[in-house]
Short mmCIF file of N, CA and C in Angstrom, two decimals:
data_model
loop_
_atom_site.label_atom_id
_atom_site.label_comp_id
_atom_site.label_asym_id
_atom_site.label_seq_id
_atom_site.Cartn_x
_atom_site.Cartn_y
_atom_site.Cartn_z
N MET A 1 14.55 -113.83 -32.37
CA MET A 1 15.50 -112.99 -31.13
C MET A 1 13.85 -112.31 -29.88
N GLU A 2 13.72 -112.69 -29.10
CA GLU A 2 12.57 -112.51 -28.04
C GLU A 2 13.23 -111.30 -27.32
N PHE A 3 12.43 -110.35 -26.97
CA PHE A 3 13.22 -109.38 -25.72
C PHE A 3 11.81 -109.30 -24.90
N SER A 4 13.20 -109.05 -23.65
CA SER A 4 12.91 -108.95 -22.65
C SER A 4 13.57 -107.56 -21.52
N GLU A 5 11.96 -106.47 -21.53
CA GLU A 5 12.89 -105.24 -20.47
C GLU A 5 14.03 -105.29 -19.08
N PHE A 6 14.83 -104.79 -19.16
CA PHE A 6 15.79 -105.39 -18.55
C PHE A 6 16.12 -104.01 -17.69
N TYR A 7 16.16 -103.03 -16.94
CA TYR A 7 16.85 -101.78 -16.47
C TYR A 7 17.14 -102.04 -14.90
N ILE A 8 18.54 -101.74 -15.27
CA ILE A 8 18.81 -101.52 -13.62
C ILE A 8 20.30 -100.30 -13.24
N SER A 9 20.45 -99.97 -12.49
CA SER A 9 21.11 -98.42 -12.12
C SER A 9 20.87 -98.91 -10.69
N ASN A 10 22.39 -97.75 -10.45
CA ASN A 10 22.99 -97.32 -9.21
C ASN A 10 22.11 -97.21 -8.37
N ASN A 11 22.34 -96.26 -7.00
CA ASN A 11 21.63 -96.12 -6.21
C ASN A 11 21.18 -94.35 -6.50
N GLU A 12 21.72 -94.16 -7.30
CA GLU A 12 21.58 -92.33 -7.62
C GLU A 12 20.45 -92.41 -9.19
N GLY A 13 20.26 -93.99 -9.93
CA GLY A 13 19.55 -94.02 -10.31
C GLY A 13 20.09 -93.73 -11.92
N LYS A 14 21.49 -93.85 -11.66
CA LYS A 14 22.24 -93.63 -13.13
C LYS A 14 22.25 -95.11 -13.49
N SER A 15 22.24 -95.69 -14.84
CA SER A 15 22.46 -96.24 -15.73
C SER A 15 23.77 -95.94 -16.57
N ASN A 16 24.31 -97.50 -17.22
CA ASN A 16 25.61 -97.55 -18.00
C ASN A 16 24.79 -98.85 -18.83
N CYS A 17 25.12 -99.15 -20.33
CA CYS A 17 24.28 -100.16 -20.84
C CYS A 17 25.79 -101.22 -20.54
N VAL A 18 27.00 -100.85 -20.57
CA VAL A 18 28.04 -101.85 -20.22
C VAL A 18 28.01 -102.74 -18.64
N ILE A 19 27.55 -101.77 -17.99
CA ILE A 19 27.25 -102.24 -16.40
C ILE A 19 25.96 -103.16 -16.58
N ARG A 20 25.09 -102.39 -16.70
CA ARG A 20 23.57 -103.76 -17.02
C ARG A 20 24.12 -104.55 -17.55
N THR A 21 24.87 -104.72 -19.10
CA THR A 21 24.76 -106.14 -19.50
C THR A 21 25.36 -107.06 -18.69
N PHE A 22 26.73 -106.64 -17.95
CA PHE A 22 27.37 -107.30 -17.03
C PHE A 22 26.32 -108.05 -15.86
N CYS A 23 26.16 -106.93 -15.18
CA CYS A 23 25.02 -107.55 -14.28
C CYS A 23 24.00 -108.62 -14.44
N LYS A 24 23.56 -108.64 -16.01
CA LYS A 24 22.76 -109.87 -16.43
C LYS A 24 23.18 -110.35 -16.35
N MET A 25 24.56 -110.62 -17.42
CA MET A 25 25.15 -111.98 -17.26
C MET A 25 25.65 -112.85 -16.35
N TYR A 26 26.35 -111.80 -15.64
CA TYR A 26 26.92 -112.44 -14.66
C TYR A 26 26.25 -112.90 -13.42
N SER A 27 25.50 -112.26 -13.09
CA SER A 27 24.27 -111.80 -12.05
C SER A 27 25.01 -110.99 -10.81
N GLU A 28 25.37 -110.16 -11.24
CA GLU A 28 26.16 -109.40 -10.34
C GLU A 28 24.89 -107.89 -9.96
N GLU A 29 26.02 -107.31 -8.64
CA GLU A 29 25.22 -106.11 -8.37
C GLU A 29 25.91 -105.04 -9.06
N TYR A 30 24.68 -104.09 -9.21
CA TYR A 30 25.51 -102.47 -10.48
C TYR A 30 27.03 -102.05 -9.67
N ASN A 31 26.91 -102.23 -8.22
CA ASN A 31 28.15 -101.32 -8.07
C ASN A 31 29.39 -102.32 -8.04
N ASN A 32 29.19 -103.50 -7.64
CA ASN A 32 30.12 -104.52 -7.64
C ASN A 32 30.84 -104.44 -9.36
N VAL A 33 29.67 -104.33 -10.25
CA VAL A 33 30.46 -104.67 -11.78
C VAL A 33 31.13 -103.15 -12.34
N TYR A 34 30.31 -102.05 -11.17
CA TYR A 34 30.77 -100.95 -11.56
C TYR A 34 32.32 -100.53 -10.83
N ASN A 35 32.58 -100.97 -9.73
CA ASN A 35 33.70 -100.83 -9.48
C ASN A 35 34.75 -101.93 -9.70
N GLY A 36 34.34 -103.37 -10.39
CA GLY A 36 35.39 -103.91 -11.25
C GLY A 36 35.79 -103.18 -12.27
N LEU A 37 35.18 -103.12 -12.68
CA LEU A 37 35.57 -102.14 -13.91
C LEU A 37 36.57 -100.74 -14.07
N CYS A 38 36.22 -100.11 -12.88
CA CYS A 38 36.74 -99.03 -12.43
C CYS A 38 37.94 -99.53 -12.26
N SER A 39 38.22 -100.66 -11.36
CA SER A 39 39.57 -101.17 -11.12
C SER A 39 40.38 -101.48 -12.44
N VAL A 40 39.59 -102.31 -13.37
CA VAL A 40 40.65 -102.38 -14.29
C VAL A 40 41.20 -101.55 -14.88
N ALA A 41 39.96 -100.01 -15.08
CA ALA A 41 40.41 -99.69 -16.02
C ALA A 41 42.05 -98.39 -15.29
N LYS A 42 41.70 -98.51 -14.04
CA LYS A 42 43.04 -98.11 -13.36
C LYS A 42 44.21 -99.05 -13.72
N GLN A 43 44.06 -100.51 -13.46
CA GLN A 43 45.17 -100.68 -13.75
C GLN A 43 45.95 -100.41 -14.82
N LEU A 44 45.09 -100.21 -16.26
CA LEU A 44 45.18 -100.29 -17.57
C LEU A 44 45.70 -99.11 -17.47
N GLY A 45 45.37 -97.93 -17.15
CA GLY A 45 45.93 -96.55 -17.22
C GLY A 45 45.06 -96.42 -18.16
N CYS A 46 43.31 -96.44 -18.55
CA CYS A 46 42.67 -95.74 -19.33
C CYS A 46 41.44 -95.17 -18.48
N ASP A 47 41.08 -94.12 -19.05
CA ASP A 47 39.75 -92.88 -18.24
C ASP A 47 38.63 -93.43 -18.26
N SER A 48 38.40 -94.35 -18.83
CA SER A 48 37.21 -94.70 -18.76
C SER A 48 36.91 -96.08 -18.45
N PHE A 49 35.28 -96.55 -18.01
CA PHE A 49 35.97 -98.31 -18.08
C PHE A 49 34.90 -98.63 -18.83
N ASN A 50 34.39 -97.97 -19.94
CA ASN A 50 34.04 -97.70 -21.22
C ASN A 50 34.80 -98.67 -21.98
N ASP A 51 35.76 -98.01 -22.15
CA ASP A 51 37.12 -98.29 -23.04
C ASP A 51 37.09 -99.30 -23.82
N ILE A 52 36.87 -100.09 -24.89
CA ILE A 52 37.36 -101.44 -25.41
C ILE A 52 38.25 -102.25 -24.31
N GLN A 53 39.14 -101.82 -24.47
CA GLN A 53 40.03 -102.70 -23.66
C GLN A 53 39.70 -102.68 -22.29
N VAL A 54 39.13 -101.93 -21.53
CA VAL A 54 38.64 -102.14 -20.33
C VAL A 54 37.79 -103.50 -20.29
N PHE A 55 36.90 -103.52 -21.18
CA PHE A 55 35.37 -104.23 -20.90
C PHE A 55 35.56 -105.27 -21.16
N GLU A 56 36.54 -105.25 -22.45
CA GLU A 56 37.40 -106.71 -22.53
C GLU A 56 38.07 -107.31 -21.95
N THR A 57 39.10 -106.78 -20.58
CA THR A 57 39.67 -107.75 -20.23
C THR A 57 38.77 -108.31 -18.84
N TYR A 58 37.79 -107.35 -18.74
CA TYR A 58 37.00 -107.72 -17.09
C TYR A 58 36.15 -108.78 -18.16
N MET A 59 35.77 -109.03 -19.22
CA MET A 59 34.99 -110.10 -19.51
C MET A 59 36.25 -111.48 -19.21
N ARG A 60 37.13 -111.05 -20.28
CA ARG A 60 38.02 -111.98 -20.12
C ARG A 60 38.18 -113.05 -18.30
N GLU A 61 38.18 -111.74 -17.73
CA GLU A 61 38.10 -112.33 -16.10
C GLU A 61 37.30 -113.13 -15.82
N HIS A 62 36.25 -112.78 -16.76
CA HIS A 62 35.32 -113.19 -16.70
C HIS A 62 34.27 -115.24 -17.30
N GLU A 63 36.03 -115.09 -17.84
CA GLU A 63 36.12 -116.28 -18.87
C GLU A 63 35.30 -115.99 -20.09
N THR A 64 35.06 -114.90 -20.31
CA THR A 64 34.18 -114.54 -21.65
C THR A 64 34.70 -114.17 -22.83
N ILE A 65 34.70 -114.81 -24.48
CA ILE A 65 35.77 -114.24 -25.01
C ILE A 65 34.88 -114.28 -26.55
N SER A 66 35.41 -113.45 -27.25
CA SER A 66 34.55 -112.92 -28.66
C SER A 66 34.72 -114.28 -29.44
N ILE A 67 33.36 -114.05 -29.73
CA ILE A 67 33.25 -115.33 -31.12
C ILE A 67 33.03 -114.85 -32.37
N ASP A 68 33.72 -115.51 -33.23
CA ASP A 68 33.33 -115.26 -34.92
C ASP A 68 31.96 -115.74 -34.86
N TYR A 69 31.57 -114.15 -35.58
CA TYR A 69 29.79 -114.84 -35.84
C TYR A 69 29.35 -113.56 -37.34
N GLY A 70 30.19 -112.76 -37.72
CA GLY A 70 30.37 -112.10 -38.68
C GLY A 70 30.08 -111.02 -37.90
N LYS A 71 30.22 -109.63 -38.99
CA LYS A 71 29.77 -108.46 -38.39
C LYS A 71 28.83 -107.80 -39.46
N ASP A 72 28.46 -106.62 -39.02
CA ASP A 72 27.01 -106.30 -39.69
C ASP A 72 25.97 -107.01 -39.34
N THR A 73 25.41 -107.82 -38.84
CA THR A 73 23.99 -108.14 -38.50
C THR A 73 23.34 -107.52 -37.69
N LYS A 74 22.24 -107.37 -37.85
CA LYS A 74 21.16 -106.59 -36.97
C LYS A 74 20.61 -107.35 -36.00
N ILE A 75 20.51 -106.83 -34.58
CA ILE A 75 20.87 -107.92 -33.59
C ILE A 75 19.49 -108.91 -33.62
N LYS A 76 18.40 -108.06 -34.44
CA LYS A 76 16.95 -109.19 -34.47
C LYS A 76 16.67 -110.41 -35.53
N ASP A 77 18.54 -110.39 -35.71
CA ASP A 77 18.67 -111.55 -36.62
C ASP A 77 19.82 -112.10 -36.62
N LEU A 78 20.19 -112.36 -34.89
CA LEU A 78 20.90 -113.19 -34.44
C LEU A 78 20.29 -114.46 -34.26
N ASN A 79 20.83 -115.58 -33.89
CA ASN A 79 20.26 -116.82 -33.27
C ASN A 79 21.24 -117.17 -32.13
N LEU A 80 21.54 -116.69 -31.28
CA LEU A 80 22.41 -117.30 -29.98
C LEU A 80 21.26 -117.65 -29.09
N ASN A 81 21.31 -118.95 -29.71
CA ASN A 81 20.77 -120.16 -28.21
C ASN A 81 22.02 -120.66 -27.32
N ASN A 82 21.36 -121.01 -26.36
CA ASN A 82 22.23 -121.77 -25.42
C ASN A 82 23.41 -121.02 -25.22
N GLY A 83 23.07 -120.50 -24.48
CA GLY A 83 24.21 -119.29 -23.97
C GLY A 83 24.05 -117.68 -23.58
N SER A 84 25.46 -117.67 -22.95
CA SER A 84 25.11 -116.23 -22.32
C SER A 84 26.13 -115.38 -23.27
N TYR A 85 25.20 -114.25 -23.71
CA TYR A 85 26.44 -113.32 -24.80
C TYR A 85 26.09 -111.98 -24.41
N ALA A 86 27.37 -110.88 -24.63
CA ALA A 86 27.28 -109.64 -24.50
C ALA A 86 27.48 -109.42 -25.91
N VAL A 87 26.41 -108.39 -26.52
CA VAL A 87 26.71 -107.72 -28.08
C VAL A 87 27.11 -106.31 -27.95
N PHE A 88 28.04 -106.38 -28.55
CA PHE A 88 28.91 -104.61 -28.82
C PHE A 88 28.56 -104.36 -30.21
N CYS A 89 27.88 -103.56 -30.58
CA CYS A 89 26.58 -103.17 -31.84
C CYS A 89 26.52 -101.44 -31.60
N TRP A 90 26.38 -100.99 -32.70
CA TRP A 90 25.89 -99.54 -33.42
C TRP A 90 25.17 -99.18 -33.88
N ASP A 91 24.37 -98.01 -34.33
CA ASP A 91 23.49 -97.77 -35.57
C ASP A 91 23.94 -97.12 -36.70
N LYS A 92 25.78 -97.32 -36.87
CA LYS A 92 26.26 -97.10 -38.13
C LYS A 92 26.27 -95.45 -38.32
N LYS A 93 25.74 -94.64 -37.12
CA LYS A 93 26.32 -93.74 -37.08
C LYS A 93 27.74 -93.18 -35.94
N ASP A 94 26.67 -92.90 -35.14
CA ASP A 94 27.67 -92.25 -33.96
C ASP A 94 27.13 -93.06 -32.19
N PHE A 95 26.18 -94.02 -32.78
CA PHE A 95 26.17 -94.17 -31.56
C PHE A 95 26.06 -96.07 -30.85
N TYR A 96 27.26 -96.02 -29.99
CA TYR A 96 27.58 -97.35 -29.65
C TYR A 96 26.79 -97.90 -28.17
N HIS A 97 26.50 -99.32 -28.00
CA HIS A 97 25.94 -99.88 -27.47
C HIS A 97 26.55 -101.49 -26.91
N MET A 98 25.88 -101.36 -25.86
CA MET A 98 25.72 -103.06 -25.15
C MET A 98 24.78 -103.74 -24.93
N VAL A 99 24.61 -105.16 -25.25
CA VAL A 99 23.54 -105.69 -24.53
C VAL A 99 23.73 -107.05 -24.25
N SER A 100 23.02 -107.53 -23.38
CA SER A 100 23.38 -108.79 -23.05
C SER A 100 22.09 -110.02 -23.69
N ILE A 101 22.69 -110.84 -24.72
CA ILE A 101 21.71 -112.17 -24.98
C ILE A 101 21.95 -113.20 -24.45
N ILE A 102 20.36 -114.01 -23.85
CA ILE A 102 21.23 -115.14 -23.17
C ILE A 102 19.74 -116.24 -23.60
N ASP A 103 20.13 -116.72 -23.61
CA ASP A 103 19.31 -118.17 -24.82
C ASP A 103 18.47 -117.31 -25.36
N ASN A 104 19.22 -116.55 -26.43
CA ASN A 104 17.98 -115.63 -27.80
C ASN A 104 17.27 -114.52 -27.41
N VAL A 105 17.42 -114.22 -25.95
CA VAL A 105 16.53 -113.52 -25.48
C VAL A 105 17.60 -112.71 -25.11
N LEU A 106 16.92 -110.94 -25.72
CA LEU A 106 17.91 -109.72 -25.30
C LEU A 106 16.97 -108.69 -24.03
N TYR A 107 18.02 -108.59 -23.44
CA TYR A 107 17.93 -107.80 -22.28
C TYR A 107 18.05 -106.63 -22.28
N ASP A 108 17.36 -105.61 -22.58
CA ASP A 108 17.92 -104.17 -22.21
C ASP A 108 16.69 -103.20 -21.97
N LYS A 109 16.91 -101.98 -21.76
CA LYS A 109 15.78 -101.45 -20.96
C LYS A 109 14.95 -101.09 -22.35
N ASP A 110 15.36 -101.29 -23.67
CA ASP A 110 13.66 -101.06 -24.43
C ASP A 110 13.82 -101.97 -25.54
N ASP A 111 13.17 -102.25 -26.46
CA ASP A 111 13.54 -102.85 -27.76
C ASP A 111 14.41 -102.56 -29.19
N ARG A 112 14.65 -101.06 -29.33
CA ARG A 112 14.99 -100.71 -29.82
C ARG A 112 16.28 -100.90 -29.98
N SER A 113 17.22 -101.58 -29.69
CA SER A 113 18.07 -102.04 -29.79
C SER A 113 18.50 -103.18 -31.04
N LEU A 114 17.19 -104.33 -31.13
CA LEU A 114 16.51 -105.22 -31.91
C LEU A 114 17.64 -104.15 -33.30
N GLU A 115 17.46 -102.94 -33.70
CA GLU A 115 17.77 -102.38 -35.03
C GLU A 115 19.16 -102.30 -35.22
N LEU A 116 19.82 -102.64 -34.04
CA LEU A 116 21.46 -102.13 -34.15
C LEU A 116 22.16 -103.09 -34.88
N TYR A 117 23.49 -103.00 -35.31
CA TYR A 117 24.24 -103.80 -35.92
C TYR A 117 25.85 -103.83 -35.29
N THR A 118 25.57 -105.86 -35.17
CA THR A 118 26.79 -106.52 -34.05
C THR A 118 28.21 -105.71 -34.68
N ILE A 119 29.02 -105.43 -33.99
CA ILE A 119 30.54 -105.35 -33.79
C ILE A 119 30.97 -106.31 -33.46
N THR A 120 31.08 -106.93 -32.19
CA THR A 120 31.93 -107.54 -31.46
C THR A 120 30.86 -108.72 -30.75
N ILE A 121 30.56 -109.87 -30.87
CA ILE A 121 29.80 -110.65 -29.83
C ILE A 121 30.93 -111.71 -28.76
N TYR A 122 30.38 -112.07 -27.55
CA TYR A 122 31.08 -112.39 -26.82
C TYR A 122 30.35 -113.29 -26.33
N LYS A 123 30.67 -114.61 -25.99
CA LYS A 123 30.15 -115.44 -25.13
C LYS A 123 31.26 -115.90 -23.80
N GLN A 124 30.25 -116.19 -22.49
CA GLN A 124 30.40 -116.97 -21.75
C GLN A 124 30.61 -118.36 -21.43
N ASN A 125 31.83 -118.55 -21.26
CA ASN A 125 31.89 -119.90 -21.15
C ASN A 125 31.11 -120.53 -20.18
N ILE A 126 30.45 -121.77 -20.58
CA ILE A 126 29.09 -122.09 -20.03
C ILE A 126 29.89 -122.85 -18.43
N LEU A 127 31.09 -123.21 -18.51
CA LEU A 127 31.64 -124.09 -17.25
C LEU A 127 31.91 -123.22 -16.39
N THR A 128 31.79 -121.87 -16.52
CA THR A 128 32.12 -121.39 -15.43
C THR A 128 31.11 -120.30 -15.32
N LYS A 129 29.83 -120.30 -15.86
CA LYS A 129 28.27 -119.76 -15.15
C LYS A 129 28.11 -119.91 -14.65
N LYS A 130 27.70 -118.68 -13.34
CA LYS A 130 27.22 -119.22 -12.24
C LYS A 130 25.83 -119.80 -11.99
#
């Protein structure tokens, strides 16, 4: 697994890992992803676009589905070649995070995510990728 620094924020400098992940995976602007997630949250009656139900619905709309890869694997030990992935992960305590991995390169604000453990891995359908 390689690492490449990727950081994106809105006009006020605020950043969010879910939005950052989708910006990279779907080649979208921060505000477009934010507005799309907020719209899904409103439709589902959720309080936050960070709710699992919200971001999974958003991903399905972008033909991105969960794959069976196993849980509890450190990100640094994944081999996710040939595709675009979102990985929902955690530190086994109280820190949850999402990162994008494209062709086995982790894109995030720093490389500490390599030590996090997978919860769910989502893969974008290659036929619909922009």
